[in-house]
Coordinates of C-alpha atoms in Angstrom, one line a residue:
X18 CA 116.8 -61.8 -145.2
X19 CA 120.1 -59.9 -145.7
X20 CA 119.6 -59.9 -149.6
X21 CA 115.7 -58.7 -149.5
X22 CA 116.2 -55.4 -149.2
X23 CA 112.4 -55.4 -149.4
X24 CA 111.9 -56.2 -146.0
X25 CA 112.2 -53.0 -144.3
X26 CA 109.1 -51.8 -145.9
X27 CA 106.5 -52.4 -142.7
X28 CA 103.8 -51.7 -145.2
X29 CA 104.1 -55.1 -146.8
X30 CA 101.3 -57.5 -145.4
X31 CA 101.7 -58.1 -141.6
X32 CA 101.9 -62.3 -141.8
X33 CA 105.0 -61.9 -144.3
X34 CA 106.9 -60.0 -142.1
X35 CA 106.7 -62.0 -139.1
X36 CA 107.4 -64.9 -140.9
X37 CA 110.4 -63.3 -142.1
X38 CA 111.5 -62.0 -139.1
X39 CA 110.6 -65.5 -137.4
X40 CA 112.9 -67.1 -139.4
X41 CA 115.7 -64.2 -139.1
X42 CA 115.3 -64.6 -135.0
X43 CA 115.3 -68.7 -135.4
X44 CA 118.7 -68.2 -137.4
X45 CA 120.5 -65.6 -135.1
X46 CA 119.7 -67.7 -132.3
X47 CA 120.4 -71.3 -133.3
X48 CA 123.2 -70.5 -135.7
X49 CA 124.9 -67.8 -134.0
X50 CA 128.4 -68.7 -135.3
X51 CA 127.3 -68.9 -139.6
X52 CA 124.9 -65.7 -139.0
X53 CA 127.9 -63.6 -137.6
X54 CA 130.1 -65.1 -140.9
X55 CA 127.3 -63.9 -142.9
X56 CA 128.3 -60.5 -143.5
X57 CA 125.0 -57.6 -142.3
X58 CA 122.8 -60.4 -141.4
X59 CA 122.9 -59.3 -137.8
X60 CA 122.9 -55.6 -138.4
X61 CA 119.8 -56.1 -140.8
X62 CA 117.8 -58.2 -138.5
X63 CA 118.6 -54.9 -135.8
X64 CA 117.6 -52.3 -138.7
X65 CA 114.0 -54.3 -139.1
X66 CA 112.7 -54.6 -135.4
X67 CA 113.6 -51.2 -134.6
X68 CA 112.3 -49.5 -137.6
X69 CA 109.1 -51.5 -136.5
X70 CA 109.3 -50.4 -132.5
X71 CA 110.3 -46.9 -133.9
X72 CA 107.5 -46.4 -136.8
X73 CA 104.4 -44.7 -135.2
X74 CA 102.1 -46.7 -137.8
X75 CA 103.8 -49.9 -136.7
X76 CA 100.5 -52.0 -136.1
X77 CA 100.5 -53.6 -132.4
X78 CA 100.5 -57.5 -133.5
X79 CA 103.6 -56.1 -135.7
X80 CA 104.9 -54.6 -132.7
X81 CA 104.2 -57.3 -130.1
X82 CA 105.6 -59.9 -132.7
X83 CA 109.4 -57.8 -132.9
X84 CA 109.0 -57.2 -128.9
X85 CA 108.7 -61.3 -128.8
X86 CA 111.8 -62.0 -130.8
X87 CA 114.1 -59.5 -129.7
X88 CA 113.1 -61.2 -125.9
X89 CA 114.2 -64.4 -127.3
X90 CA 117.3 -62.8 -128.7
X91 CA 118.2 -61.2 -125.3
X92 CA 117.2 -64.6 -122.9
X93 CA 119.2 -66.9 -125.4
X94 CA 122.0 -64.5 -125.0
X95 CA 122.5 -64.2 -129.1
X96 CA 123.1 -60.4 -129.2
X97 CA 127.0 -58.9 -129.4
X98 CA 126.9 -56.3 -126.7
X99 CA 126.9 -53.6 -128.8
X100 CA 123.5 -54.5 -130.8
X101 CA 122.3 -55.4 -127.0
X102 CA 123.0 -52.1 -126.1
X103 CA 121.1 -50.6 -129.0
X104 CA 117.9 -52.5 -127.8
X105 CA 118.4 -51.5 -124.2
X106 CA 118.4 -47.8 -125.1
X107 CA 115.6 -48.1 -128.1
X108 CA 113.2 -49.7 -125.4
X109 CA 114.0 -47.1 -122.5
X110 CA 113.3 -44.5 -125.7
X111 CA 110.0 -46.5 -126.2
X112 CA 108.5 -46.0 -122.9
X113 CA 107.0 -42.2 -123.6
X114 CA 105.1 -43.9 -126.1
X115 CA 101.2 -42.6 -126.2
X116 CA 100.3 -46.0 -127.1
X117 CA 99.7 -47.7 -123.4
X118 CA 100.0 -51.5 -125.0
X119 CA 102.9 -50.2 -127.0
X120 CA 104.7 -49.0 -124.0
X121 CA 104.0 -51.7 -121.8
X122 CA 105.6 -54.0 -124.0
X123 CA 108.5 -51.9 -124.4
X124 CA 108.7 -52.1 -120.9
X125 CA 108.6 -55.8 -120.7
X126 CA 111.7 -55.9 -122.8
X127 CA 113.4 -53.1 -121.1
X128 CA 112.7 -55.7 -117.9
X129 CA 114.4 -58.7 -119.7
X130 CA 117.2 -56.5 -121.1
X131 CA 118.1 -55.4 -117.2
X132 CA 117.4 -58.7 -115.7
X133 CA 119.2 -60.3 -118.4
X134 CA 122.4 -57.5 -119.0
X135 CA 125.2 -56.4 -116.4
X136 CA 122.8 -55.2 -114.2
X137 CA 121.2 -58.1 -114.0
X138 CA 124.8 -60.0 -112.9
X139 CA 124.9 -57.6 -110.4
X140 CA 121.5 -59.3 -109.1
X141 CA 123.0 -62.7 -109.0
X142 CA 126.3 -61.3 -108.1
X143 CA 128.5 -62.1 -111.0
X144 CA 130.4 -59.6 -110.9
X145 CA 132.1 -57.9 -107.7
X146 CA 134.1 -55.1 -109.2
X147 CA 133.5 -51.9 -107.8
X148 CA 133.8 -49.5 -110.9
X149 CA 131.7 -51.8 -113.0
X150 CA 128.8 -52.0 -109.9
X151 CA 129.2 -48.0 -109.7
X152 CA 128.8 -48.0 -113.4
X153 CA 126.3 -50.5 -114.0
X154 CA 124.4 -48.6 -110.5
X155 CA 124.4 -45.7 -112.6
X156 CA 123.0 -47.3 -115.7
X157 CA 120.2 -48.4 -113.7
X158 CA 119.5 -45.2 -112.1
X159 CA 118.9 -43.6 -116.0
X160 CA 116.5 -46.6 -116.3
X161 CA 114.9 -45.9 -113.4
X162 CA 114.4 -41.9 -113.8
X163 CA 112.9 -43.0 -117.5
X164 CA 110.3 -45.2 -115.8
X165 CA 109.3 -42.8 -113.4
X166 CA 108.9 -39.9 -115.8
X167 CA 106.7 -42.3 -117.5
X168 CA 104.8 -42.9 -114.3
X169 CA 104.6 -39.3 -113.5
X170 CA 102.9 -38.4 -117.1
X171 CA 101.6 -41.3 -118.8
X172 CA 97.2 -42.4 -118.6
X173 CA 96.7 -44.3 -115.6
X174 CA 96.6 -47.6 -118.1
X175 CA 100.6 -47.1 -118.0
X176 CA 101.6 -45.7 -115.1
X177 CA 99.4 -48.4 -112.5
X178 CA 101.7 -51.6 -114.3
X179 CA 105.0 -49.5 -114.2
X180 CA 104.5 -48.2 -110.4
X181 CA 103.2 -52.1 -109.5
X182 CA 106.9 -52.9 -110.6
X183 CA 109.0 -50.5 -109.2
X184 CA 109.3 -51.5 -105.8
X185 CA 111.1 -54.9 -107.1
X186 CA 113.4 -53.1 -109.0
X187 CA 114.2 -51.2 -106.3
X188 CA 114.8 -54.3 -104.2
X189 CA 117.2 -55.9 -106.7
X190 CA 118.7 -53.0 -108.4
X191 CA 119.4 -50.5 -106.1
X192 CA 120.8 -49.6 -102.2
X193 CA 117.2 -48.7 -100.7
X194 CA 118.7 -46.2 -98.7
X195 CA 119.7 -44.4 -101.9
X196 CA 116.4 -44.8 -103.3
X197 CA 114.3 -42.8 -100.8
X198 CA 115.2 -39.2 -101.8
X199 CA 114.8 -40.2 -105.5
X200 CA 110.8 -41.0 -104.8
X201 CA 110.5 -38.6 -102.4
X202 CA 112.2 -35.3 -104.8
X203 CA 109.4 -37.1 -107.5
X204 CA 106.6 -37.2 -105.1
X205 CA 107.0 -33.4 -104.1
X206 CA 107.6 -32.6 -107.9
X207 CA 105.1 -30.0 -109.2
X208 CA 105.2 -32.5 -112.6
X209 CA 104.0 -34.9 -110.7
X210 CA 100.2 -36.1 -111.9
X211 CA 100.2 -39.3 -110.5
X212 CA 101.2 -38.7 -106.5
X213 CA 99.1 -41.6 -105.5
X214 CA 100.9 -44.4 -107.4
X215 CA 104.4 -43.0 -106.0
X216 CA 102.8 -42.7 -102.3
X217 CA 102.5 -46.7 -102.7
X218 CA 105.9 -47.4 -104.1
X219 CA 107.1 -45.3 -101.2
X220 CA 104.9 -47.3 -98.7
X221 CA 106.4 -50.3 -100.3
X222 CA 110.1 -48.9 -100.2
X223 CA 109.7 -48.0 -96.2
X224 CA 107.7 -51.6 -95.1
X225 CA 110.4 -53.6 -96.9
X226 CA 112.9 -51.4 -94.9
X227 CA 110.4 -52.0 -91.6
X228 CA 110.9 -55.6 -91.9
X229 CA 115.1 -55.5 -92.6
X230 CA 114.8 -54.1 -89.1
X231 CA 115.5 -50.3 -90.2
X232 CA 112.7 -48.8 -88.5
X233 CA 114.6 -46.1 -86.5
X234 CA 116.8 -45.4 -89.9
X235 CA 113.5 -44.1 -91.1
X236 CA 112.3 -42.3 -88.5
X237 CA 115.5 -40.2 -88.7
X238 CA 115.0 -39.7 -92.5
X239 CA 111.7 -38.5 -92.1
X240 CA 112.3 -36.1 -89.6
X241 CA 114.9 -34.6 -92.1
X242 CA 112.8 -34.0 -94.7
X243 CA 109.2 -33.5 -93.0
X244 CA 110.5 -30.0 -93.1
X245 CA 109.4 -29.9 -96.6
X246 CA 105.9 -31.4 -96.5
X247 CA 104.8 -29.2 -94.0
X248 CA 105.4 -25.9 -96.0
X249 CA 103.7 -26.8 -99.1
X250 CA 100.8 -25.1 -99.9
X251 CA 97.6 -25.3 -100.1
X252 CA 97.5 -26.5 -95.9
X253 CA 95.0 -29.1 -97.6
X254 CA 97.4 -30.4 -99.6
X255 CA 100.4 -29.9 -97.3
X256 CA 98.7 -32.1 -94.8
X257 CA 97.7 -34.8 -96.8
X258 CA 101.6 -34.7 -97.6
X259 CA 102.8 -35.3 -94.5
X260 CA 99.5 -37.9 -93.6
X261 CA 101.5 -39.9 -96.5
X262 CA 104.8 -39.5 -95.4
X263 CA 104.1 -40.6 -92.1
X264 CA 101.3 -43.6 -92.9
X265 CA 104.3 -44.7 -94.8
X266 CA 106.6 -44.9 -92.1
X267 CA 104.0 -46.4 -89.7
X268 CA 104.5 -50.0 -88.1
X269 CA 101.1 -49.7 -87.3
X270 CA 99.6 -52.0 -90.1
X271 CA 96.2 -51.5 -88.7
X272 CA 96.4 -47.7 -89.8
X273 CA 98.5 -48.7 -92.7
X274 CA 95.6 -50.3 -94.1
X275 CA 94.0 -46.9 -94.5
X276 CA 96.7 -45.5 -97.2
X277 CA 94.4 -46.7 -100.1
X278 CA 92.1 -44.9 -99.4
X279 CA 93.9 -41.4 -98.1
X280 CA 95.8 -41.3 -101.6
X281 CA 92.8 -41.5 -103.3
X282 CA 91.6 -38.0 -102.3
X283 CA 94.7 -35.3 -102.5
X284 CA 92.4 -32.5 -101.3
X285 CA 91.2 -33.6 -97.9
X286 CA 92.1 -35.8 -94.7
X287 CA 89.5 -35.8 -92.1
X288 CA 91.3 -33.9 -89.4
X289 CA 91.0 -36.7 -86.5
X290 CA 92.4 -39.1 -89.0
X291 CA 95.8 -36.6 -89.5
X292 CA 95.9 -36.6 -85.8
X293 CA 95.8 -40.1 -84.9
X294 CA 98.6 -40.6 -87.6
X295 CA 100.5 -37.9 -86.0
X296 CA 100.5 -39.4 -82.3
X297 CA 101.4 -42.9 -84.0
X298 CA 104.7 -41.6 -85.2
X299 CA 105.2 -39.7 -82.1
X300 CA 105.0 -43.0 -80.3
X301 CA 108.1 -44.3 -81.9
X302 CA 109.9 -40.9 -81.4
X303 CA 113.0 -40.9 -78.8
X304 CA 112.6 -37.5 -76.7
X305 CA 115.3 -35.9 -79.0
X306 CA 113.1 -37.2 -82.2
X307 CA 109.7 -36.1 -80.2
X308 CA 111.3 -32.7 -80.4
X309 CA 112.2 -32.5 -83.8
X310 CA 108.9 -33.5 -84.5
X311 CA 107.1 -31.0 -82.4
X312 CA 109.5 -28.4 -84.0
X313 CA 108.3 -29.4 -87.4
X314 CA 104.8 -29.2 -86.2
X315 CA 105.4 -26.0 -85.2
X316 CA 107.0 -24.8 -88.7
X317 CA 104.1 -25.9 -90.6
X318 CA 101.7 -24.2 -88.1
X319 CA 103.5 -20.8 -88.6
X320 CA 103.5 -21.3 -92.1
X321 CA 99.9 -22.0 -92.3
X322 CA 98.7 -19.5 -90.0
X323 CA 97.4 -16.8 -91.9
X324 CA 95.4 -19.6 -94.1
X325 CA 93.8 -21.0 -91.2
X326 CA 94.5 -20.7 -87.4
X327 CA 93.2 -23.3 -85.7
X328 CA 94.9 -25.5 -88.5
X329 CA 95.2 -29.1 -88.0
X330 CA 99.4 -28.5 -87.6
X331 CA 98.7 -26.2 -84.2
X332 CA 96.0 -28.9 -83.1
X333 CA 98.7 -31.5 -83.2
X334 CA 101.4 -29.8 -82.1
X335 CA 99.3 -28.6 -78.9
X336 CA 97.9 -32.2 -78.1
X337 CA 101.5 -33.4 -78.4
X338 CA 102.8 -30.7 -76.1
X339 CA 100.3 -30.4 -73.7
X340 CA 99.8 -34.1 -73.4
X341 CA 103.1 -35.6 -73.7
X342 CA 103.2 -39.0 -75.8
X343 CA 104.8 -42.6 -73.8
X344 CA 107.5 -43.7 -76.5
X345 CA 108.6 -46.9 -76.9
X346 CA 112.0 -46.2 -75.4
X347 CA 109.9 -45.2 -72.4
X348 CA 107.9 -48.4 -71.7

């Protein structure tokens, strides 16, 4: 391989170079020790399969065959760091691909490269140093921001597999608690085309937190930033917001069953629906909370107002008012 310079032409007939590049893989891998001795072998082997992910004209059994190898590479741990660093960034770099099997795969070796590099001893708790978990936290989080720009943007062919995913990043990766103002900033993000995938990693995100037995954690949180749902506009669009948001956040699982379907439709929530949702998280609601809440109800009602003013915000905020709600600390 390292004297046929020929080989980085990805125009020569697609069964020659993956048995070349077979072969190159087979020999980085099982003879780590001569092929490090053997002076460019490594650095050529690099050059080929990332001129191949690069190229736009790569073909995809070309592409799949390179994604393959470069796996093997990275689960037999035969990379130097610095060559395992190179992959890392090409296949982060790979994920705004327009090609959805393209980026998909690049994905899947992004995954192995994580699970498999210092972020992945993190995971298994290798390593215990501060700095390097701050630093490694930190590479993670540039990971992460790729991915969900990707989800944000990409055909619904990409974005369903990467947002099906996220959630067990988050678990294994990252702090939750961290986490929730990074999907939250991306849900409210004008960008934003795909809202409903990120209203299910968020669902995710807050049940997992649910069942760790941090259910008044999360009340708290969304009480600080309810303040934000409620004064987007349109008031259609502001109240299937904060429908989300709270459907999220609900122990309920009986109502939870109906987020599917609510995130499907961004333009309308029946209005008894809203308020059932709404007296649900009122339920769980110490009276301080209940009167945060009512105070946010109230926001978004003056704030909606001139749009519509019997909106559903003033019908809530008068039910709750009017009829005050048992909590839990109550009973």
């Amino acid at each position: 391989l390292v004297m046929n310079r020929r080989v980085y032409d990805t125009t020569m007939p697609i069964n020659y170079l993956a048995s070349v590049w077979a072969v190159a893989v087979i020999i980085r891998e099982k003879f780590p020790e001569e092929s490090e001795n053997c002076e460019g072998f490594t650095m050529l082997l690099m050059r080929f399969g990332m001129k191949c992910m690069s190229e736009q004209t790569t073909p995809f059994m070309l592409y799949q065959f390179v994604i393959r190898g470069f796996q093997r590479l990275v689960l037999s741990f035969s990379l130097p760091s610095a060559e395992f660093e190179m992959l890392t960034h090409l296949s982060t770099n790979q994920l705004g691909r327009d090609d959805p099997q393209k980026c998909l795969s690049a994905f899947g070796l992004l995954m192995t490269c994580m699970y498999c590099g210092r972020e992945g001893s993190r995971v298994i708790n290798l390593e215990r140093d501060q700095d390097s978990t701050d630093q490694m936290l930190a590479g993670a989080m540039d990971k992460m921001r790729k991915i969900l720009d990707c989800v944000g943007h990409c055909c619904d062919t990409q974005a369903k597999p990467l947002a099906a995913v996220i959630c067990y990043l988050v678990t294994d990766f990252f702090p939750k608690e961290q986490m929730i103002n990074t999907f939250v900033s991306e849900f409210l993000s004008p960008r934003q085309q795909n809202r409903h995938l990120i209203s299910l990693v968020l669902y995710d995100l807050f049940q997992g937190m649910i069942t760790a037995g941090n259910f008044n954690q999360i009340c708290e949180w969304v009480l600080l930033v309810l303040r934000n749902f409620v004064q987007l506009k349109p008031l259609s669009f502001s109240v299937w917001s904060t429908t989300v948001l709270l459907l999220c956040s609900s122990k309920n699982r009986n109502l939870s069953r109906f987020l599917p379907y609510i995130v499907s439709d961004v333009t309308h929530v029946e209005p008894d629906v809203f308020v059932l949702i709404c007296k649900d998280f009122a339920e769980n609601l110490s009276k301080e909370e209940k009167i945060s809440f009512l105070d946010m109800l109230k926001l978004g009602n003056s704030v909606h107002y001139e749009e519509d003013n019997q909106n559903e915000y003033r019908v809530v905020f008068r039910m709750l008012r009017e009829v005050p709600v048992v909590t839990t600390n109550e009973q």
